[in-house]
Short mmCIF file of C-alpha atoms in Angstrom, two decimals:
data_model
loop_
_atom_site.label_atom_id
_atom_site.label_comp_id
_atom_site.label_asym_id
_atom_site.label_seq_id
_atom_site.Cartn_x
_atom_site.Cartn_y
_atom_site.Cartn_z
CA MET A 8 78.70 -1.12 139.10
CA PRO A 9 80.36 -3.44 141.63
CA PRO A 10 79.25 -3.35 145.27
CA PHE A 11 80.81 -0.47 147.16
CA THR A 12 83.69 -1.01 149.55
CA ARG A 13 82.62 -0.51 153.15
CA GLY A 14 84.41 2.42 154.70
CA PHE A 15 86.15 3.59 151.56
CA HIS A 16 85.45 7.15 150.52
CA GLY A 17 88.42 8.02 148.36
CA ARG A 18 90.25 11.25 148.30
CA PRO A 19 88.33 14.51 147.92
CA ARG A 20 87.70 14.95 144.19
CA ARG A 21 90.10 17.45 142.72
CA PRO A 22 88.35 20.46 141.22
CA ASP A 23 91.52 21.34 139.29
CA VAL A 24 91.48 18.09 137.31
CA ASP A 25 89.26 17.77 134.26
CA PRO A 26 87.82 14.24 134.60
CA ALA A 27 87.53 14.03 130.82
CA ARG A 28 91.33 13.94 130.67
CA VAL A 29 91.70 11.00 133.07
CA PRO A 30 91.08 7.53 131.59
CA PRO A 31 89.18 4.97 133.67
CA GLY A 32 91.15 3.42 136.52
CA GLN A 33 93.80 6.15 136.47
CA TYR A 34 94.77 8.70 139.13
CA VAL A 35 96.59 11.95 138.55
CA VAL A 36 100.13 12.39 139.90
CA GLU A 37 102.26 15.49 140.14
CA ASP A 38 105.59 13.66 140.26
CA PHE A 39 107.00 11.41 137.55
CA PRO A 40 107.26 7.76 138.66
CA VAL A 41 109.97 5.56 137.15
CA LEU A 42 109.20 2.03 135.97
CA SER A 43 111.72 -0.20 134.25
CA ALA A 44 112.32 -3.95 134.15
CA GLY A 45 116.07 -3.70 134.67
CA PRO A 46 119.01 -1.39 135.32
CA THR A 47 118.99 2.02 133.68
CA PRO A 48 121.19 1.92 130.55
CA ARG A 49 123.47 4.92 130.03
CA THR A 50 124.52 5.31 126.41
CA PRO A 51 126.84 8.25 125.66
CA ILE A 52 125.40 10.40 122.89
CA ASP A 53 128.54 9.94 120.78
CA GLN A 54 127.70 6.20 120.72
CA TRP A 55 123.98 6.72 120.20
CA SER A 56 122.25 6.25 116.87
CA PHE A 57 118.72 5.66 115.69
CA THR A 58 117.90 3.19 112.92
CA ILE A 59 114.80 2.41 110.89
CA GLN A 60 115.16 -1.04 109.40
CA GLY A 61 113.28 -4.25 108.66
CA ALA A 62 110.73 -4.39 105.86
CA VAL A 63 111.91 -1.15 104.24
CA ASP A 64 113.45 -0.30 100.88
CA ALA A 65 116.67 0.79 102.59
CA ALA A 66 117.60 1.03 106.26
CA GLN A 67 118.33 4.53 107.55
CA THR A 68 120.43 5.58 110.52
CA TRP A 69 120.76 8.94 112.26
CA THR A 70 123.48 9.95 114.68
CA TRP A 71 122.70 12.16 117.67
CA GLU A 72 123.83 15.23 115.72
CA GLU A 73 121.78 14.23 112.68
CA LEU A 74 118.66 13.69 114.79
CA ASN A 75 119.08 17.08 116.41
CA ALA A 76 119.55 18.70 112.99
CA LEU A 77 116.08 17.54 111.92
CA PRO A 78 113.03 19.78 112.46
CA GLN A 79 112.21 19.79 116.18
CA GLU A 80 108.73 19.93 117.69
CA THR A 81 107.75 20.92 121.22
CA PHE A 82 104.49 19.33 122.30
CA THR A 83 102.43 19.07 125.49
CA VAL A 84 100.52 15.86 126.15
CA ASP A 85 98.87 13.85 128.91
CA ILE A 86 100.54 10.49 129.60
CA HIS A 87 99.00 7.37 131.11
CA CYS A 88 100.88 4.46 132.72
CA VAL A 89 99.33 1.00 132.98
CA THR A 90 100.28 1.06 136.68
CA LYS A 91 97.43 3.56 137.06
CA TRP A 92 99.13 6.96 137.19
CA THR A 93 98.34 9.74 134.76
CA LYS A 94 100.45 12.85 134.38
CA LEU A 95 98.74 15.80 132.75
CA GLY A 96 100.35 18.43 130.59
CA THR A 97 103.84 16.98 130.12
CA ALA A 98 106.04 19.07 127.81
CA TRP A 99 108.53 17.43 125.48
CA THR A 100 110.78 18.35 122.57
CA GLY A 101 111.84 15.94 119.87
CA VAL A 102 111.47 14.80 116.29
CA SER A 103 108.15 13.63 114.91
CA VAL A 104 108.25 10.01 113.77
CA ASP A 105 106.62 11.33 110.57
CA THR A 106 109.84 13.23 109.87
CA LEU A 107 111.88 10.06 110.25
CA LEU A 108 109.49 8.03 108.09
CA GLU A 109 109.67 10.50 105.20
CA GLY A 110 111.36 8.72 102.33
CA VAL A 111 111.06 5.30 103.98
CA GLY A 112 109.35 2.97 101.54
CA THR A 113 107.51 0.06 103.16
CA GLU A 114 104.57 -2.27 102.85
CA ALA A 115 104.81 -3.13 106.54
CA GLU A 116 101.88 -2.44 108.86
CA TYR A 117 103.58 -3.05 112.21
CA VAL A 118 106.57 -1.78 114.10
CA SER A 119 108.81 -3.41 116.67
CA VAL A 120 110.47 -0.68 118.70
CA HIS A 121 113.86 -1.57 120.11
CA ALA A 122 115.87 0.03 122.88
CA ASP A 123 119.06 -0.24 124.87
CA GLY A 124 118.79 -2.99 127.46
CA GLY A 125 117.02 -5.30 125.02
CA TYR A 126 113.54 -3.87 125.57
CA THR A 127 111.06 -4.15 122.73
CA THR A 128 107.47 -3.08 122.23
CA ASN A 129 105.18 -3.43 119.25
CA LEU A 130 102.43 -1.36 117.73
CA PRO A 131 100.72 -0.74 114.41
CA LEU A 132 102.66 1.61 112.14
CA GLU A 133 99.61 3.85 111.87
CA ASP A 134 99.87 4.55 115.60
CA LEU A 135 103.28 6.13 115.03
CA SER A 136 102.32 8.30 112.07
CA ASP A 137 100.24 11.42 111.35
CA GLY A 138 101.49 13.43 114.32
CA LYS A 139 100.88 10.75 116.96
CA ALA A 140 104.46 9.94 118.03
CA TRP A 141 107.89 11.51 118.58
CA ILE A 142 111.46 10.63 119.43
CA ALA A 143 111.88 12.97 122.41
CA HIS A 144 115.15 14.06 124.01
CA THR A 145 113.96 16.98 126.14
CA PHE A 146 111.47 17.01 129.01
CA ASP A 147 110.28 20.28 130.55
CA GLY A 148 113.07 22.11 128.79
CA GLU A 149 115.84 19.92 130.20
CA PRO A 150 117.72 16.98 128.66
CA LEU A 151 115.74 13.80 129.34
CA GLU A 152 117.21 12.05 132.39
CA PRO A 153 118.47 8.45 132.00
CA ALA A 154 115.88 7.11 134.46
CA HIS A 155 113.14 8.50 132.23
CA GLY A 156 114.69 7.14 129.05
CA GLY A 157 117.38 9.63 128.14
CA PRO A 158 119.11 10.37 125.93
CA ALA A 159 115.98 9.70 123.85
CA ARG A 160 112.70 7.86 124.18
CA LEU A 161 109.69 7.25 122.03
CA VAL A 162 106.58 9.16 123.12
CA VAL A 163 103.22 7.76 121.97
CA PRO A 164 100.84 9.55 124.33
CA HIS A 165 97.60 7.95 123.13
CA LEU A 166 98.71 4.48 124.32
CA TYR A 167 99.78 3.25 127.78
CA PHE A 168 103.26 4.53 128.40
CA TRP A 169 105.07 1.19 128.20
CA LYS A 170 104.68 1.61 124.44
CA SER A 171 106.77 4.78 124.72
CA ALA A 172 110.05 2.87 124.86
CA LYS A 173 112.80 4.44 126.93
CA TRP A 174 116.40 4.49 125.60
CA VAL A 175 114.98 4.00 122.13
CA ARG A 176 117.42 3.05 119.38
CA GLY A 177 115.25 2.22 116.44
CA LEU A 178 112.18 0.94 114.71
CA THR A 179 112.00 -2.38 112.92
CA LEU A 180 109.11 -2.37 110.46
CA THR A 181 107.45 -5.75 110.27
CA VAL A 182 104.83 -7.34 108.04
CA ASP A 183 103.47 -9.41 110.91
CA ASP A 184 102.76 -8.12 114.41
CA GLU A 185 105.54 -9.24 116.78
CA PRO A 186 104.62 -8.89 120.48
CA GLY A 187 107.32 -7.20 122.57
CA PHE A 188 108.61 -7.52 126.13
CA TRP A 189 105.54 -6.66 128.20
CA GLU A 190 103.16 -7.83 125.48
CA LEU A 191 104.65 -11.33 125.92
CA ALA A 192 104.50 -10.97 129.73
CA GLY A 193 100.75 -10.62 130.14
CA TYR A 194 100.10 -7.07 129.01
CA ASN A 195 97.66 -6.11 126.29
CA ASN A 196 98.96 -6.15 122.74
CA TYR A 197 97.56 -2.69 121.92
CA GLY A 198 97.18 -0.76 125.20
CA ASP A 199 94.48 1.89 124.72
CA PRO A 200 94.07 3.66 128.12
CA TRP A 201 90.56 4.84 127.26
CA ARG A 202 89.44 1.24 126.77
CA GLU A 203 91.51 0.03 129.79
CA GLN A 204 93.43 -2.43 127.64
CA ARG A 205 95.85 -3.34 130.41
CA TYR A 206 96.27 -7.07 130.25
CA TRP A 207 95.72 -10.06 128.02
CA GLY A 208 92.01 -10.47 127.38
CA ASP A 209 91.08 -6.82 127.96
CA MET B 2 95.14 -9.46 159.33
CA VAL B 3 98.59 -9.06 160.88
CA ASP B 4 100.21 -5.77 161.78
CA GLU B 5 103.80 -6.23 160.61
CA THR B 6 105.11 -2.83 161.72
CA ALA B 7 103.62 0.47 162.81
CA HIS B 8 103.15 1.30 159.11
CA ALA B 9 102.48 -2.02 157.39
CA ARG B 10 99.78 -4.65 157.62
CA THR B 11 99.34 -8.02 155.98
CA LEU B 12 95.92 -8.96 154.65
CA ALA B 13 95.23 -12.63 153.94
CA LEU B 14 92.55 -12.82 151.28
CA ASP B 15 90.13 -15.61 150.49
CA VAL B 16 89.88 -15.43 146.72
CA PRO B 17 87.27 -17.67 145.15
CA GLY B 18 88.63 -19.09 141.91
CA TRP B 19 92.17 -17.80 142.39
CA PRO B 20 94.09 -19.37 139.50
CA GLY B 21 97.41 -19.50 141.37
CA HIS B 22 100.41 -17.29 140.92
CA HIS B 23 104.18 -17.25 140.62
CA ALA B 24 106.29 -15.74 143.38
CA GLY B 25 107.00 -12.12 142.53
CA GLN B 26 103.74 -11.36 140.76
CA HIS B 27 101.32 -8.65 141.85
CA LEU B 28 97.60 -8.03 141.74
CA ASP B 29 95.34 -5.03 141.28
CA VAL B 30 92.96 -3.89 144.00
CA ARG B 31 89.90 -1.83 143.10
CA LEU B 32 87.90 0.00 145.74
CA THR B 33 84.51 1.59 145.05
CA ALA B 34 83.11 4.41 147.18
CA GLU B 35 79.37 4.71 147.81
CA ASP B 36 79.12 7.47 145.20
CA GLY B 37 80.63 5.19 142.56
CA TYR B 38 84.11 6.71 142.71
CA GLN B 39 86.78 4.05 142.15
CA ALA B 40 90.47 3.84 142.93
CA GLU B 41 92.84 1.11 141.75
CA ARG B 42 96.36 0.26 142.83
CA SER B 43 98.79 -2.63 142.35
CA TYR B 44 100.25 -4.59 145.26
CA SER B 45 102.87 -7.33 145.33
CA ILE B 46 101.74 -10.73 146.52
CA ALA B 47 103.56 -11.74 149.72
CA SER B 48 102.37 -15.33 150.00
CA ALA B 49 103.85 -18.43 148.40
CA PRO B 50 101.90 -20.02 145.55
CA GLU B 51 101.46 -23.00 147.86
CA ASP B 52 99.55 -20.99 150.48
CA ALA B 53 95.77 -21.29 150.65
CA ARG B 54 95.23 -17.56 150.98
CA VAL B 55 96.64 -14.72 148.91
CA ALA B 56 98.54 -12.37 151.21
CA LEU B 57 99.30 -8.71 150.58
CA THR B 58 101.57 -6.66 152.83
CA ILE B 59 100.59 -3.03 152.48
CA GLU B 60 102.66 -0.13 153.72
CA ARG B 61 100.60 2.90 154.64
CA ILE B 62 101.46 6.01 152.64
CA ASP B 63 100.23 8.91 154.72
CA ASP B 64 98.93 10.99 151.84
CA GLY B 65 97.90 7.90 149.87
CA GLU B 66 94.38 7.09 148.83
CA VAL B 67 94.17 3.29 148.91
CA SER B 68 96.93 2.19 151.30
CA PRO B 69 95.53 4.07 154.35
CA TYR B 70 92.27 2.18 153.82
CA LEU B 71 93.84 -1.26 153.31
CA ALA B 72 96.45 -0.83 156.06
CA GLY B 73 94.12 0.93 158.46
CA ASP B 74 90.37 0.88 157.99
CA VAL B 75 89.63 -2.53 156.53
CA VAL B 76 88.32 -5.19 158.92
CA VAL B 77 88.00 -8.95 158.68
CA GLY B 78 85.01 -9.76 156.53
CA ASP B 79 85.25 -6.74 154.25
CA ALA B 80 85.26 -7.47 150.53
CA PHE B 81 86.77 -5.64 147.61
CA GLU B 82 87.64 -6.40 144.02
CA ILE B 83 90.99 -7.78 142.97
CA ARG B 84 92.44 -8.79 139.65
CA GLY B 85 95.45 -10.93 138.98
CA PRO B 86 97.93 -12.40 139.14
CA ILE B 87 99.81 -9.94 136.94
CA GLY B 88 103.37 -9.83 135.68
CA GLY B 89 105.59 -12.45 134.12
CA HIS B 90 109.01 -10.84 134.44
CA PHE B 91 109.77 -10.28 138.11
CA THR B 92 109.19 -13.91 139.07
CA TRP B 93 111.19 -16.82 140.45
CA ARG B 94 110.19 -20.46 140.58
CA ALA B 95 111.91 -23.18 142.56
CA SER B 96 112.43 -25.01 139.27
CA ASP B 97 114.56 -22.04 138.11
CA GLY B 98 117.10 -23.05 140.74
CA GLY B 99 119.95 -20.90 141.94
CA PRO B 100 122.00 -18.98 142.53
CA VAL B 101 119.67 -16.10 143.20
CA LEU B 102 120.32 -12.70 144.78
CA LEU B 103 117.40 -10.77 146.27
CA VAL B 104 117.83 -7.14 147.30
CA GLY B 105 114.90 -5.39 148.94
CA GLY B 106 114.46 -1.88 150.27
CA GLY B 107 111.59 -1.20 152.68
CA SER B 108 108.36 -2.81 151.49
CA GLY B 109 110.30 -3.90 148.39
CA LEU B 110 110.88 -7.00 150.46
CA VAL B 111 107.30 -8.17 149.83
CA PRO B 112 107.67 -9.90 146.43
CA LEU B 113 111.07 -11.25 147.50
CA MET B 114 109.39 -12.76 150.57
CA ALA B 115 106.98 -14.57 148.27
CA MET B 116 110.02 -16.08 146.55
CA LEU B 117 111.61 -17.19 149.84
CA ARG B 118 108.33 -18.62 151.12
CA HIS B 119 107.93 -20.47 147.83
CA ARG B 120 111.51 -21.71 148.07
CA ALA B 121 110.84 -23.08 151.56
CA ARG B 122 107.45 -24.59 150.74
CA ALA B 123 108.83 -26.24 147.61
CA GLY B 124 111.75 -27.70 149.56
CA SER B 125 114.27 -25.95 147.33
CA ARG B 126 117.87 -25.77 148.50
CA ALA B 127 118.86 -23.35 145.75
CA ASP B 128 121.67 -20.97 146.73
CA ALA B 129 119.74 -17.85 147.72
CA ARG B 130 121.05 -14.63 149.24
CA LEU B 131 118.76 -11.97 150.60
CA LEU B 132 119.92 -8.44 151.39
CA VAL B 133 117.30 -6.32 153.14
CA SER B 134 117.55 -2.61 153.81
CA ALA B 135 115.23 -0.85 156.25
CA ARG B 136 115.31 2.47 158.02
CA THR B 137 115.16 1.14 161.57
CA VAL B 138 114.84 -2.25 163.20
CA ASP B 139 111.16 -1.50 163.84
CA ASP B 140 110.58 -1.06 160.11
CA LEU B 141 111.85 -4.55 159.25
CA LEU B 142 109.11 -6.70 157.77
CA TYR B 143 108.78 -10.42 158.58
CA ARG B 144 111.70 -10.27 161.02
CA ASP B 145 110.93 -13.42 163.01
CA GLU B 146 110.02 -15.44 159.94
CA LEU B 147 113.23 -14.42 158.18
CA GLU B 148 115.23 -15.56 161.21
CA ARG B 149 113.46 -18.92 161.11
CA LEU B 150 114.06 -19.30 157.37
CA ALA B 151 117.74 -18.43 157.72
CA SER B 152 118.21 -20.90 160.56
CA ALA B 153 117.12 -23.82 158.37
CA MET B 154 120.69 -24.06 157.02
CA ASP B 155 119.38 -25.08 153.61
CA GLY B 156 121.35 -22.67 151.46
CA LEU B 157 119.67 -19.38 152.31
CA SER B 158 121.66 -16.52 153.74
CA ILE B 159 120.12 -13.28 154.96
CA THR B 160 121.88 -9.98 155.52
CA THR B 161 120.17 -6.93 156.96
CA THR B 162 121.22 -3.31 156.95
CA LEU B 163 119.65 -0.36 158.75
CA THR B 164 120.05 3.14 157.38
CA ARG B 165 118.83 5.23 160.31
CA GLY B 166 120.67 3.90 163.29
CA THR B 167 121.31 0.46 164.77
CA PRO B 168 120.23 -0.80 168.19
CA ASP B 169 122.71 -2.06 170.75
CA GLY B 170 124.00 -5.50 169.92
CA TRP B 171 122.96 -5.25 166.25
CA LYS B 172 124.78 -7.83 164.13
CA GLY B 173 123.86 -6.54 160.69
CA HIS B 174 125.10 -3.55 158.74
CA GLY B 175 124.32 0.06 159.48
CA ARG B 176 124.61 1.89 156.18
CA ARG B 177 123.02 2.16 152.75
CA VAL B 178 123.55 -0.76 150.38
CA ASP B 179 126.82 -0.24 148.52
CA ALA B 180 129.15 -2.19 146.26
CA ALA B 181 131.16 -3.62 149.16
CA MET B 182 127.99 -4.95 150.81
CA LEU B 183 126.70 -6.45 147.56
CA GLY B 184 130.09 -8.07 146.96
CA GLU B 185 130.14 -9.51 150.47
CA VAL B 186 126.58 -10.87 150.26
CA GLY B 187 127.28 -12.38 146.83
CA PRO B 188 127.09 -14.49 144.84
CA ALA B 189 129.79 -13.08 142.60
CA ALA B 190 128.83 -11.91 139.14
CA SER B 191 130.88 -14.83 137.74
CA ALA B 192 128.32 -17.21 139.26
CA ALA B 193 125.68 -15.52 137.07
CA PRO B 194 122.92 -15.34 139.68
CA LYS B 195 119.42 -14.26 138.82
CA VAL B 196 119.03 -10.95 140.60
CA PHE B 197 115.81 -9.34 141.85
CA VAL B 198 115.85 -5.79 143.20
CA CYS B 199 112.71 -4.15 144.57
CA GLY B 200 112.20 -0.94 146.49
CA PRO B 201 111.79 2.80 146.20
CA THR B 202 113.08 4.19 142.91
CA PRO B 203 116.28 5.82 144.25
CA PHE B 204 117.16 2.59 146.08
CA VAL B 205 116.62 0.41 143.00
CA GLU B 206 118.48 2.84 140.74
CA ALA B 207 121.49 2.87 143.06
CA VAL B 208 121.57 -0.90 143.65
CA ALA B 209 121.09 -1.78 139.98
CA ASP B 210 123.89 0.60 138.98
CA GLU B 211 126.22 -0.99 141.56
CA LEU B 212 125.35 -4.48 140.34
CA VAL B 213 126.13 -3.53 136.74
CA ALA B 214 129.43 -2.03 137.91
CA LEU B 215 130.19 -5.30 139.74
CA GLY B 216 129.83 -7.14 136.44
CA HIS B 217 126.34 -8.59 136.70
CA GLY B 218 124.69 -8.83 133.31
CA ALA B 219 121.95 -6.26 132.83
CA ALA B 220 119.62 -8.96 131.51
CA ALA B 221 120.01 -10.94 134.76
CA ILE B 222 118.97 -7.98 136.91
CA HIS B 223 115.20 -7.79 137.38
CA THR B 224 113.88 -4.60 138.95
CA GLU B 225 110.69 -3.22 140.40
CA ARG B 226 110.62 0.43 141.38
CA PHE B 227 107.89 2.17 143.31
CA GLY B 228 107.06 5.37 145.07
CA PRO B 229 107.15 9.04 144.27
CA THR B 230 110.27 10.46 142.73
CA GLY B 231 111.49 13.16 140.47
CA GLY B 232 113.59 10.48 138.77
#
């Protein structure tokens, strides 16, 4: 325990928040902050597609209509941003990454996620499978707004939210781990909020 | 400690072992209450890398948890934990050269000020244009220092706009940042400036959209958004 900060008391503890749902160093927000490294891309859905490629038997691409024709899941999760905010009970609708990976043959163990605007982020393939990740297009029952990653973003709620790439356009399966945009800019390669893996060396 | 405005204060920190930073980076502050409760927030660094102390300019958010303490209660001699520097994207070094366009809304000026202070301390004459938006003249951060920097005639131009009324004799603009203002401040997209935009989310969203519409490459536009929003 570090020495306490003279005169700092913090906000009254919120009885409505279950502390077991808030990772260390996080605070709960009611709004939905926006963080992006550049301008918000706006891709019309008739020009949008999603591709799984790289170290796979055959690349696969879905159009917007094809993605929406797949089985849809609505899920409610807590999300945690490395900039310290946590938003509890966010409700999304989208396609499980498991659904997209059905029929994809690969020996790869890593994924490089790519998105409009040139953003990339990397994570182990196992962190996208077995019900842990979705391509989401609906937030709180409404189409996902561009500032929050619409028309579609990856949602990987068990990792810091920069892994949940906005404006997602595909997954490149890779044999070797390939650090992405923030991972090359000082942020942790994995990003587990419960272990406070914020930055290099955490 | 320097009170910059009625709502913002600069803290100059002595940081043993500070490894140095690049202009535009931020650091994390962690406060610990007597009962062990902790709160952490990120703040942009306002000082140049060349400065001996690490300066933060903190705007008080009335219903905030950390900023009212740092911008109000803290006194000289108090200590708290920091971590940094953090961030490798929203940075400018004198060796990067120009042209560079900086657009700041409110306390979004802070990391841009670190870049201008670095530019001055490093003796850079890179073509640099700063466009600052504030609500009123009393909300303008670093006003006297910006006037001094602009008067050096070394390639820096500064344009200010106020969105909630202008005082008599005001020479700047009196409206929200728009395409015409960005075009006038320049440099033109054809000059391919590095662009840094920082401010509240709606401000950054609007300015970045205008810059894209003016032909600036999305990859050249670096953004930092902050504050509450519904997005």
